[in-house]
Amino acid sequence: MSTEENKGLVRRFYREIDEGNLDAMDELVAEDYQDHSPPLFPGIAPGREGLKQAFRLFWDATPGTHEIEDQIAEGDKVVTRLTARGVHERDLPGIPATGKPITMTATVIHRIENGKLAEKWAEKDLLGFLQQLGVIPAPGGAPE
């Protein structure tokens, strides 16, 4: 696949997630998908099934959107800088629903193999995410 096709695959991946279409993961993600970033919550399975499990968890609790800010591609890798937005409508493991809007930025590298997402490395603003949910105090000691 060309670098433009690879970028399109990643854009479609986020679009399908935003639409809640997790069944599309079977078409877009390799079965032995490797996520090199530790899961935020314990008990997430490896591979494509783990990815679907994690997105189901987040989609149910914090439905929202991913806005792609930038994409750079070279060879079989695509780097995406994005902003995820949602509302914490339902409980996450250990975090009762707050009803608060949440925003998290991330930079994600996907490696594509045979037309599917095969590997992922991500740097997410998890500290800011947890501060918005009141799990960790915001700077100055008071939760947001």
Coordinates of C-alpha atoms in Angstrom, one line a residue:
M1 CA 0.0 0.0 0.0
S2 CA 1.1 3.6 -0.6
T3 CA 1.7 6.0 2.2
E4 CA -1.5 7.8 1.3
E5 CA -3.5 4.5 1.4
N6 CA -1.9 3.8 4.8
K7 CA -3.0 7.2 6.1
G8 CA -6.5 6.6 4.8
L9 CA -6.6 3.2 6.6
V10 CA -5.8 5.0 9.9
R11 CA -8.3 7.7 9.2
R12 CA -11.0 5.1 8.5
F13 CA -10.0 3.2 11.7
Y14 CA -10.8 6.3 13.8
R15 CA -13.9 7.1 11.8
E16 CA -15.3 3.6 12.4
I17 CA -14.6 4.0 16.1
D18 CA -16.4 7.3 16.3
E19 CA -19.4 5.7 14.7
G20 CA -19.3 2.9 17.2
N21 CA -18.7 0.3 14.4
L22 CA -16.3 -2.0 16.2
D23 CA -17.2 -4.8 13.8
A24 CA -15.1 -3.0 11.2
M25 CA -12.0 -3.8 13.4
D26 CA -12.1 -7.4 11.8
E27 CA -11.4 -5.8 8.4
L28 CA -9.0 -3.1 9.5
V29 CA -6.9 -4.7 12.3
A30 CA -4.7 -7.8 12.2
E31 CA -5.8 -10.6 14.5
D32 CA -2.3 -10.7 16.2
Y33 CA -2.3 -6.8 16.5
Q34 CA 0.4 -5.7 19.0
D35 CA -0.3 -2.6 21.2
H36 CA 3.1 -1.6 22.7
S37 CA 1.5 0.8 25.1
P38 CA 0.2 -0.7 28.4
P39 CA -3.6 -0.7 28.8
L40 CA -5.1 1.9 31.1
F41 CA -7.3 -0.7 32.7
P42 CA -6.3 -4.3 33.7
G43 CA -7.9 -7.4 32.1
I44 CA -7.6 -6.3 28.5
A45 CA -6.8 -9.2 26.2
P46 CA -4.0 -9.1 23.7
G47 CA -4.5 -8.8 19.9
R48 CA -7.4 -7.5 17.9
E49 CA -9.9 -8.8 20.5
G50 CA -8.2 -6.7 23.2
L51 CA -8.4 -3.7 21.0
K52 CA -12.1 -4.3 20.5
Q53 CA -12.5 -4.8 24.2
A54 CA -10.8 -1.6 25.1
F55 CA -12.7 0.5 22.6
R56 CA -16.0 -1.1 23.7
L57 CA -15.2 -0.1 27.2
F58 CA -14.4 3.5 26.2
W59 CA -17.2 3.8 23.7
D60 CA -19.8 2.7 26.3
A61 CA -18.5 5.0 29.0
T62 CA -17.2 8.0 27.1
P63 CA -18.7 8.2 23.6
G64 CA -17.1 10.9 21.5
T65 CA -14.9 11.6 18.5
H66 CA -11.3 11.7 17.4
E67 CA -10.1 14.7 15.5
I68 CA -6.9 14.1 13.4
E69 CA -4.7 17.1 13.7
D70 CA -1.7 15.9 11.7
Q71 CA -0.6 12.7 9.9
I72 CA 2.9 11.8 8.6
A73 CA 3.6 8.5 6.8
E74 CA 6.7 6.8 5.6
G75 CA 7.1 3.2 4.5
D76 CA 4.7 1.0 6.5
K77 CA 4.2 3.5 9.4
V78 CA 1.7 6.3 10.0
V79 CA 2.1 8.9 12.8
T80 CA -1.1 10.6 13.8
R81 CA -1.5 13.5 16.2
L82 CA -5.1 13.6 17.4
T83 CA -7.5 15.0 20.0
A84 CA -10.2 12.7 21.4
R85 CA -13.3 14.3 22.9
G86 CA -16.2 12.7 24.8
V87 CA -18.4 12.8 27.8
H88 CA -17.9 10.5 30.8
E89 CA -21.5 9.2 30.8
R90 CA -20.9 5.7 32.3
D91 CA -18.5 4.2 34.8
L92 CA -15.0 3.2 33.8
P93 CA -13.3 0.5 35.9
G94 CA -12.8 2.2 39.3
I95 CA -14.1 5.6 38.1
P96 CA -17.8 6.4 38.6
A97 CA -19.4 8.4 35.8
T98 CA -19.0 12.1 36.2
G99 CA -21.0 13.5 33.3
K100 CA -18.1 15.7 32.5
P101 CA -16.7 16.4 29.1
I102 CA -13.2 15.1 28.6
T103 CA -10.5 15.8 26.1
M104 CA -7.3 13.9 25.6
T105 CA -4.5 14.5 23.1
A106 CA -2.3 11.7 21.7
T107 CA 0.4 10.9 19.2
V108 CA 0.0 7.4 17.8
I109 CA 2.3 5.4 15.5
H110 CA 0.6 2.5 13.5
R111 CA 2.5 0.0 11.5
I112 CA 0.5 -1.5 8.6
E113 CA 1.1 -5.0 7.2
N114 CA -1.0 -6.7 4.5
G115 CA -3.5 -3.8 4.4
K116 CA -4.2 -4.0 8.2
L117 CA -3.1 -2.3 11.3
A118 CA -0.5 -4.6 12.8
E119 CA 1.2 -2.6 15.6
K120 CA 0.7 0.5 17.6
W121 CA 2.8 2.8 19.9
A122 CA 1.0 5.7 21.6
E123 CA 1.8 8.6 23.9
K124 CA -1.5 9.8 25.4
D125 CA -2.1 12.6 28.0
L126 CA -3.3 10.1 30.6
L127 CA -2.4 12.5 33.4
G128 CA -4.7 15.1 32.0
F129 CA -7.4 12.5 31.4
L130 CA -7.3 11.3 35.0
Q131 CA -7.3 14.9 36.3
Q132 CA -10.4 15.7 34.3
L133 CA -12.2 12.7 35.9
G134 CA -11.1 13.8 39.4
V135 CA -9.0 10.7 39.9
I136 CA -5.8 12.7 40.3
P137 CA -5.8 16.2 41.6
A138 CA -5.2 18.9 39.0
P139 CA -2.3 21.4 39.6
G140 CA -3.0 23.4 42.6
G141 CA -4.5 20.5 44.4
A142 CA -8.1 20.8 43.4
P143 CA -9.8 18.4 40.9
E144 CA -11.1 20.0 37.7

